[in-house]
mmCIF file of C-alpha atoms and ligand atoms in Angstrom:
data_model
loop_
_atom_site.group_PDB
_atom_site.id
_atom_site.type_symbol
_atom_site.label_atom_id
_atom_site.label_comp_id
_atom_site.label_asym_id
_atom_site.label_seq_id
_atom_site.Cartn_x
_atom_site.Cartn_y
_atom_site.Cartn_z
ATOM 1 C CA MET A 1 -139.811 -34.619 -43.638
ATOM 2 C CA GLN A 2 -137.944 -31.582 -44.998
ATOM 3 C CA ALA A 3 -134.467 -31.069 -43.485
ATOM 4 C CA HIS A 4 -133.933 -27.736 -41.721
ATOM 5 C CA PRO A 5 -130.932 -25.555 -42.466
ATOM 6 C CA ASP A 6 -128.610 -26.069 -39.522
ATOM 7 C CA PRO A 7 -126.541 -22.922 -38.783
ATOM 8 C CA ASP A 8 -126.928 -22.022 -35.120
ATOM 9 C CA ILE A 9 -129.769 -19.577 -34.449
ATOM 10 C CA ASP A 10 -130.641 -20.803 -30.982
ATOM 11 C CA SER A 11 -127.659 -20.412 -28.669
ATOM 12 C CA PRO A 12 -127.787 -17.358 -26.381
ATOM 13 C CA PHE A 13 -126.301 -14.013 -27.420
ATOM 14 C CA ALA A 14 -124.441 -12.429 -24.523
ATOM 15 C CA LEU A 15 -126.394 -9.282 -23.707
ATOM 16 C CA ARG A 16 -124.695 -6.779 -21.405
ATOM 17 C CA SER A 17 -126.647 -4.947 -18.744
ATOM 18 C CA GLU A 18 -125.545 -1.653 -20.382
ATOM 19 C CA THR A 19 -127.310 -2.734 -23.571
ATOM 20 C CA ILE A 20 -130.555 -3.444 -21.726
ATOM 21 C CA ALA A 21 -130.253 -0.030 -20.065
ATOM 22 C CA ALA A 22 -129.666 1.575 -23.489
ATOM 23 C CA PHE A 23 -132.823 -0.089 -24.834
ATOM 24 C CA GLU A 24 -134.848 1.250 -21.922
ATOM 25 C CA ARG A 25 -133.359 4.728 -22.315
ATOM 26 C CA ASP A 26 -133.352 5.055 -26.122
ATOM 27 C CA GLY A 27 -136.250 2.798 -27.149
ATOM 28 C CA PHE A 28 -134.050 0.747 -29.497
ATOM 29 C CA VAL A 29 -130.705 -1.022 -29.768
ATOM 30 C CA LYS A 30 -128.632 -2.229 -32.704
ATOM 31 C CA LEU A 31 -126.666 -5.401 -32.049
ATOM 32 C CA PRO A 32 -123.872 -6.504 -34.393
ATOM 33 C CA GLU A 33 -123.174 -10.161 -35.197
ATOM 34 C CA VAL A 34 -126.431 -11.575 -33.886
ATOM 35 C CA LEU A 35 -126.718 -13.841 -36.932
ATOM 36 C CA SER A 36 -123.872 -15.463 -38.836
ATOM 37 C CA PRO A 37 -123.554 -15.027 -42.604
ATOM 38 C CA ALA A 38 -124.207 -18.789 -42.850
ATOM 39 C CA ALA A 39 -127.499 -18.450 -40.975
ATOM 40 C CA ILE A 40 -128.667 -15.626 -43.193
ATOM 41 C CA ALA A 41 -127.638 -17.524 -46.312
ATOM 42 C CA ALA A 42 -129.563 -20.565 -45.095
ATOM 43 C CA TYR A 43 -132.866 -18.845 -44.224
ATOM 44 C CA ALA A 44 -133.117 -15.780 -46.478
ATOM 45 C CA PRO A 45 -134.012 -17.599 -49.738
ATOM 46 C CA ALA A 46 -137.218 -19.065 -48.273
ATOM 47 C CA ILE A 47 -138.330 -15.621 -47.061
ATOM 48 C CA THR A 48 -137.472 -13.951 -50.351
ATOM 49 C CA ALA A 49 -139.318 -16.640 -52.318
ATOM 50 C CA GLN A 50 -142.529 -15.905 -50.385
ATOM 51 C CA VAL A 51 -142.236 -12.150 -50.932
ATOM 52 C CA THR A 52 -141.494 -12.610 -54.629
ATOM 53 C CA ALA A 53 -144.453 -14.947 -55.130
ATOM 54 C CA ARG A 54 -146.896 -12.580 -53.430
ATOM 55 C CA ALA A 55 -145.647 -9.330 -54.927
ATOM 56 C CA LYS A 56 -145.742 -10.289 -58.574
ATOM 57 C CA ASP A 57 -149.064 -8.610 -59.423
ATOM 58 C CA LEU A 58 -148.342 -5.200 -57.886
ATOM 59 C CA PRO A 59 -148.647 -2.067 -60.034
ATOM 60 C CA PRO A 60 -145.410 -0.244 -60.934
ATOM 61 C CA LEU A 61 -143.841 1.819 -58.126
ATOM 62 C CA GLU A 62 -144.856 5.173 -59.582
ATOM 63 C CA GLN A 63 -148.544 4.215 -59.448
ATOM 64 C CA ARG A 64 -148.485 3.374 -55.721
ATOM 65 C CA SER A 65 -149.138 5.437 -52.592
ATOM 66 C CA THR A 66 -146.304 6.557 -50.315
ATOM 67 C CA TYR A 67 -147.037 3.499 -48.141
ATOM 68 C CA GLY A 68 -147.055 1.236 -51.200
ATOM 69 C CA LYS A 69 -143.736 2.594 -52.429
ATOM 70 C CA ALA A 70 -142.052 2.083 -49.047
ATOM 71 C CA PHE A 71 -141.895 -1.700 -49.012
ATOM 72 C CA LEU A 72 -143.395 -5.013 -50.036
ATOM 73 C CA GLN A 73 -145.054 -6.193 -46.817
ATOM 74 C CA VAL A 74 -145.835 -9.868 -46.361
ATOM 75 C CA SER A 75 -146.982 -10.970 -42.925
ATOM 76 C CA ASN A 76 -147.130 -14.178 -40.949
ATOM 77 C CA LEU A 77 -144.968 -16.363 -43.119
ATOM 78 C CA TRP A 78 -144.126 -18.855 -40.371
ATOM 79 C CA PRO A 79 -147.286 -20.960 -40.773
ATOM 80 C CA VAL A 80 -146.793 -21.338 -44.546
ATOM 81 C CA ASP A 81 -143.157 -22.405 -44.845
ATOM 82 C CA GLU A 82 -141.236 -24.834 -42.679
ATOM 83 C CA THR A 83 -137.867 -23.100 -43.094
ATOM 84 C CA ILE A 84 -139.335 -19.718 -42.175
ATOM 85 C CA HIS A 85 -141.116 -21.369 -39.235
ATOM 86 C CA ARG A 86 -137.741 -22.545 -37.968
ATOM 87 C CA PHE A 87 -136.251 -19.044 -38.373
ATOM 88 C CA VAL A 88 -139.104 -17.256 -36.605
ATOM 89 C CA PHE A 89 -138.813 -19.741 -33.743
ATOM 90 C CA ALA A 90 -135.069 -18.967 -33.331
ATOM 91 C CA LYS A 91 -134.385 -18.960 -29.604
ATOM 92 C CA ARG A 92 -131.494 -16.499 -29.812
ATOM 93 C CA LEU A 93 -133.686 -13.693 -31.141
ATOM 94 C CA ALA A 94 -136.606 -14.495 -28.838
ATOM 95 C CA ARG A 95 -134.406 -14.588 -25.759
ATOM 96 C CA LEU A 96 -132.885 -11.242 -26.724
ATOM 97 C CA ALA A 97 -136.398 -9.796 -27.008
ATOM 98 C CA ALA A 98 -137.373 -11.147 -23.578
ATOM 99 C CA GLU A 99 -134.211 -9.868 -21.937
ATOM 100 C CA LEU A 100 -134.546 -6.417 -23.478
ATOM 101 C CA LEU A 101 -138.184 -6.195 -22.402
ATOM 102 C CA GLY A 102 -137.430 -7.585 -18.951
ATOM 103 C CA CYS A 103 -140.049 -10.338 -19.356
ATOM 104 C CA ARG A 104 -139.949 -13.944 -18.156
ATOM 105 C CA GLY A 105 -140.737 -14.982 -21.728
ATOM 106 C CA VAL A 106 -142.099 -13.816 -25.060
ATOM 107 C CA ARG A 107 -144.780 -14.863 -27.496
ATOM 108 C CA LEU A 108 -144.974 -14.153 -31.191
ATOM 109 C CA TYR A 109 -147.284 -11.306 -32.180
ATOM 110 C CA HIS A 110 -146.553 -11.814 -35.859
ATOM 111 C CA ASP A 111 -143.725 -11.860 -38.375
ATOM 112 C CA GLN A 112 -143.422 -9.663 -41.428
ATOM 113 C CA ALA A 113 -141.057 -9.381 -44.399
ATOM 114 C CA LEU A 114 -140.469 -5.749 -45.430
ATOM 115 C CA ASP A 115 -138.567 -5.579 -48.709
ATOM 116 C CA LYS A 116 -137.748 -2.162 -50.127
ATOM 117 C CA GLU A 117 -137.509 -2.435 -53.887
ATOM 118 C CA PRO A 118 -134.690 -0.885 -55.934
ATOM 119 C CA GLY A 119 -135.844 2.728 -56.230
ATOM 120 C CA GLY A 120 -138.396 2.157 -53.449
ATOM 121 C CA GLY A 121 -139.550 5.181 -51.455
ATOM 122 C CA PHE A 122 -138.961 6.264 -47.886
ATOM 123 C CA THR A 123 -140.845 4.755 -44.956
ATOM 124 C CA PRO A 124 -142.651 7.642 -43.202
ATOM 125 C CA TRP A 125 -142.224 8.361 -39.494
ATOM 126 C CA HIS A 126 -144.582 6.278 -37.342
ATOM 127 C CA VAL A 127 -144.908 4.129 -34.235
ATOM 128 C CA ASP A 128 -145.955 0.491 -34.472
ATOM 129 C CA GLN A 129 -147.989 0.111 -31.329
ATOM 130 C CA GLN A 130 -150.822 2.347 -32.494
ATOM 131 C CA TYR A 131 -151.670 -0.581 -34.815
ATOM 132 C CA TRP A 132 -151.637 -3.155 -32.014
ATOM 133 C CA PRO A 133 -154.357 -3.911 -29.424
ATOM 134 C CA LEU A 134 -151.776 -4.690 -26.754
ATOM 135 C CA ALA A 135 -152.353 -3.653 -23.146
ATOM 136 C CA THR A 136 -148.774 -2.704 -22.175
ATOM 137 C CA PRO A 137 -145.636 -1.383 -23.907
ATOM 138 C CA LYS A 138 -143.861 -4.724 -23.454
ATOM 139 C CA CYS A 139 -143.541 -5.495 -27.147
ATOM 140 C CA VAL A 140 -140.626 -5.164 -29.544
ATOM 141 C CA THR A 141 -139.794 -5.581 -33.207
ATOM 142 C CA ALA A 142 -136.615 -7.341 -34.285
ATOM 143 C CA TRP A 143 -135.577 -5.800 -37.639
ATOM 144 C CA ILE A 144 -133.411 -8.386 -39.345
ATOM 145 C CA PRO A 145 -131.713 -7.383 -42.608
ATOM 146 C CA LEU A 146 -131.029 -10.260 -44.968
ATOM 147 C CA GLN A 147 -127.991 -8.434 -46.412
ATOM 148 C CA ALA A 148 -125.919 -5.479 -45.244
ATOM 149 C CA VAL A 149 -127.903 -2.220 -45.449
ATOM 150 C CA PRO A 150 -125.780 0.800 -46.391
ATOM 151 C CA LEU A 151 -127.232 4.278 -45.888
ATOM 152 C CA GLU A 152 -128.309 4.562 -49.514
ATOM 153 C CA MET A 153 -130.478 1.410 -49.191
ATOM 154 C CA GLY A 154 -132.791 2.777 -46.459
ATOM 155 C CA PRO A 155 -131.711 1.393 -43.075
ATOM 156 C CA LEU A 156 -134.193 1.750 -40.223
ATOM 157 C CA ALA A 157 -133.659 5.050 -38.368
ATOM 158 C CA PHE A 158 -134.857 5.943 -34.886
ATOM 159 C CA ALA A 159 -135.700 9.060 -32.895
ATOM 160 C CA ILE A 160 -133.691 8.487 -29.743
ATOM 161 C CA GLY A 161 -135.792 8.230 -26.575
ATOM 162 C CA SER A 162 -138.993 8.953 -28.532
ATOM 163 C CA GLN A 163 -140.938 6.112 -26.902
ATOM 164 C CA ARG A 164 -141.851 8.688 -24.256
ATOM 165 C CA ILE A 165 -143.347 11.171 -26.764
ATOM 166 C CA ARG A 166 -147.131 10.932 -27.155
ATOM 167 C CA GLU A 167 -147.787 13.573 -29.797
ATOM 168 C CA GLY A 168 -148.235 12.010 -33.229
ATOM 169 C CA ARG A 169 -148.617 8.434 -32.036
ATOM 170 C CA GLU A 170 -152.062 8.231 -33.615
ATOM 171 C CA LEU A 171 -150.839 9.060 -37.132
ATOM 172 C CA ALA A 172 -150.874 6.120 -39.541
ATOM 173 C CA ILE A 173 -147.971 5.657 -41.953
ATOM 174 C CA SER A 174 -148.532 8.357 -44.581
ATOM 175 C CA ASP A 175 -147.223 11.606 -46.048
ATOM 176 C CA GLU A 176 -149.000 13.329 -43.154
ATOM 177 C CA SER A 177 -147.171 11.245 -40.531
ATOM 178 C CA GLU A 178 -143.846 11.997 -42.198
ATOM 179 C CA ILE A 179 -144.477 15.752 -42.060
ATOM 180 C CA ARG A 180 -146.273 16.125 -38.723
ATOM 181 C CA ILE A 181 -144.149 13.653 -36.751
ATOM 182 C CA GLY A 182 -141.044 15.052 -38.440
ATOM 183 C CA GLN A 183 -141.989 18.470 -37.046
ATOM 184 C CA THR A 184 -142.658 17.066 -33.570
ATOM 185 C CA LEU A 185 -139.301 15.306 -33.590
ATOM 186 C CA HIS A 186 -137.383 18.249 -35.013
ATOM 187 C CA ASP A 187 -135.193 18.707 -31.943
ATOM 188 C CA VAL A 188 -135.014 15.037 -30.969
ATOM 189 C CA PRO A 189 -131.659 13.382 -31.791
ATOM 190 C CA LYS A 190 -131.852 10.695 -34.461
ATOM 191 C CA SER A 191 -129.890 7.529 -35.141
ATOM 192 C CA GLU A 192 -129.537 6.586 -38.794
ATOM 193 C CA THR A 193 -126.636 4.237 -39.423
ATOM 194 C CA ALA A 194 -125.849 1.413 -41.825
ATOM 195 C CA TYR A 195 -126.410 -2.223 -40.791
ATOM 196 C CA ALA A 196 -123.615 -4.745 -41.207
ATOM 197 C CA LEU A 197 -124.506 -8.267 -42.305
ATOM 198 C CA GLY A 198 -125.783 -10.109 -39.237
ATOM 199 C CA GLU A 199 -126.643 -6.946 -37.314
ATOM 200 C CA VAL A 200 -130.183 -6.868 -35.873
ATOM 201 C CA SER A 201 -132.034 -3.981 -34.242
ATOM 202 C CA PHE A 202 -134.806 -4.131 -31.667
ATOM 203 C CA HIS A 203 -137.225 -1.216 -31.284
ATOM 204 C CA ALA A 204 -140.002 -0.770 -28.764
ATOM 205 C CA GLY A 205 -143.635 -0.506 -29.817
ATOM 206 C CA TRP A 206 -143.838 3.238 -29.054
ATOM 207 C CA THR A 207 -140.474 4.282 -30.547
ATOM 208 C CA PHE A 208 -140.795 6.603 -33.552
ATOM 209 C CA HIS A 209 -138.882 5.343 -36.581
ATOM 210 C CA ARG A 210 -138.615 5.778 -40.339
ATOM 211 C CA ALA A 211 -136.362 4.663 -43.193
ATOM 212 C CA GLY A 212 -134.908 6.510 -46.162
ATOM 213 C CA PRO A 213 -135.528 5.467 -49.779
ATOM 214 C CA ASN A 214 -133.627 2.682 -51.497
ATOM 215 C CA ARG A 215 -131.365 4.506 -53.922
ATOM 216 C CA THR A 216 -129.543 1.349 -55.005
ATOM 217 C CA ASP A 217 -130.365 -1.062 -57.801
ATOM 218 C CA ARG A 218 -130.732 -3.935 -55.302
ATOM 219 C CA PHE A 219 -133.562 -5.008 -53.017
ATOM 220 C CA ARG A 220 -133.297 -4.127 -49.336
ATOM 221 C CA ARG A 221 -134.591 -7.413 -47.930
ATOM 222 C CA VAL A 222 -135.605 -7.435 -44.271
ATOM 223 C CA MET A 223 -137.437 -9.904 -42.053
ATOM 224 C CA THR A 224 -139.098 -8.686 -38.875
ATOM 225 C CA ILE A 225 -140.337 -10.627 -35.880
ATOM 226 C CA ILE A 226 -142.631 -8.907 -33.403
ATOM 227 C CA TYR A 227 -142.491 -10.254 -29.875
ATOM 228 C CA MET A 228 -144.695 -9.490 -26.894
ATOM 229 C CA ASP A 229 -144.557 -10.264 -23.192
ATOM 230 C CA ILE A 230 -145.616 -13.866 -22.556
ATOM 231 C CA ASP A 231 -148.283 -12.401 -20.247
ATOM 232 C CA MET A 232 -149.492 -9.707 -22.673
ATOM 233 C CA ARG A 233 -153.242 -9.050 -22.490
ATOM 234 C CA LEU A 234 -155.566 -7.891 -25.236
ATOM 235 C CA LYS A 235 -156.949 -4.396 -24.747
ATOM 236 C CA GLU A 236 -160.226 -3.099 -26.143
ATOM 237 C CA PRO A 237 -159.219 -2.021 -29.666
ATOM 238 C CA GLU A 238 -159.036 1.758 -30.085
ATOM 239 C CA ASN A 239 -159.105 1.994 -33.862
ATOM 240 C CA LYS A 240 -159.871 0.044 -37.040
ATOM 241 C CA ALA A 241 -156.295 -1.178 -37.436
ATOM 242 C CA GLN A 242 -156.290 -2.655 -33.922
ATOM 243 C CA ARG A 243 -159.577 -4.443 -34.616
ATOM 244 C CA TRP A 244 -158.084 -5.841 -37.819
ATOM 245 C CA ASP A 245 -154.974 -7.011 -35.955
ATOM 246 C CA TRP A 246 -157.116 -8.733 -33.315
ATOM 247 C CA GLY A 247 -158.921 -10.743 -35.976
ATOM 248 C CA ASN A 248 -155.790 -11.595 -37.901
ATOM 249 C CA TRP A 249 -152.854 -11.893 -35.489
ATOM 250 C CA CYS A 250 -154.607 -13.152 -32.354
ATOM 251 C CA PRO A 251 -158.000 -14.511 -33.456
ATOM 252 C CA GLY A 252 -160.128 -15.766 -30.596
ATOM 253 C CA ALA A 253 -158.218 -13.846 -27.901
ATOM 254 C CA THR A 254 -160.557 -12.117 -25.449
ATOM 255 C CA VAL A 255 -160.348 -8.518 -24.245
ATOM 256 C CA GLY A 256 -158.581 -8.514 -20.876
ATOM 257 C CA GLY A 257 -157.246 -12.042 -21.369
ATOM 258 C CA ILE A 258 -153.724 -13.246 -22.110
ATOM 259 C CA ILE A 259 -153.109 -13.348 -25.848
ATOM 260 C CA ASP A 260 -152.467 -17.051 -26.289
ATOM 261 C CA SER A 261 -154.184 -17.935 -29.563
ATOM 262 C CA PRO A 262 -152.579 -20.659 -31.731
ATOM 263 C CA LEU A 263 -150.944 -17.808 -33.702
ATOM 264 C CA ASN A 264 -149.132 -16.563 -30.574
ATOM 265 C CA PRO A 265 -146.802 -19.394 -29.568
ATOM 266 C CA VAL A 266 -144.306 -18.933 -26.762
ATOM 267 C CA LEU A 267 -140.944 -18.477 -28.497
ATOM 268 C CA TRP A 268 -138.763 -18.325 -25.398
ATOM 269 C CA GLN A 269 -139.288 -18.590 -21.697
ATOM 270 C CA ALA A 270 -136.848 -18.588 -18.783
ATOM 271 C CA ALA A 271 -136.380 -21.935 -17.048
ATOM 272 C CA SER A 272 -138.476 -21.931 -13.881
HETATM 273 O O1 LIG B 1 -138.468 -1.545 -42.986
HETATM 274 C C1 LIG B 1 -138.939 -0.412 -42.997
HETATM 275 O O2 LIG B 1 -138.709 0.386 -43.904
HETATM 276 C C2 LIG B 1 -139.835 0.005 -41.885
HETATM 277 C C3 LIG B 1 -139.875 -1.012 -40.806
HETATM 278 C C4 LIG B 1 -140.788 -0.707 -39.693
HETATM 279 O O3 LIG B 1 -141.446 0.308 -39.652
HETATM 280 C C5 LIG B 1 -140.879 -1.665 -38.600
HETATM 281 O O4 LIG B 1 -140.269 -2.744 -38.667
HETATM 282 O O5 LIG B 1 -141.564 -1.373 -37.598
#
């Protein structure tokens, strides 16, 4: 059996009640020092190897769409690599997600590496939950940089409190979403700050976010883990993307039922 890297990724991270309140108010939080440099060094190579292997046949950046220029997107890596499996099952991150959402536990919706190439384009404004057939807003993405992300590398940026804005939610990631949502959010305060090594952000499913281009000559490597309430139910899909997600990230789940397919393991649950 393959040995796992052993830096601690399971012990609890002390979350203050003010931080939970900030997540509810703003729709996101950024938490420094969630992961140690040793943990990132231990787990990042396995994630990067998967992205590199799957991205090798892509056309050059200039021939891709705005979406294609934004990042290399590789989803659900945990079933294919034992080291990544261990990382995605990290209890520290899952417990943080549950505590921020105010849930008794969380399941995995899916994981996703999002690497912005050197010279890669911006990520247009969007919300994630329009892609997801999830019945309630109790879902959150942990955005986990695998190196520090200075401003010029395209850190994730948020429109503060925008989880309450409905206009533009339906727009898929595109040039149109960048322009139209950008107009809607014109007067909404934004948060765009660098990420230190080990810093992790959590954003709610309906929070509008974007990222600038990667103006450096290095990859911006990021792993994401999307968590949902342990009791999350599947809703009737409202668009093609939600139908696709149903078939791929929770196959066999039934509309109205708890999403507990083999691809949606419980990652953390409070002791009863
Ligand atoms: O990494 C990016 O550039 C965008 C990430 C994103 O949209 C997300 O994690 O929901």
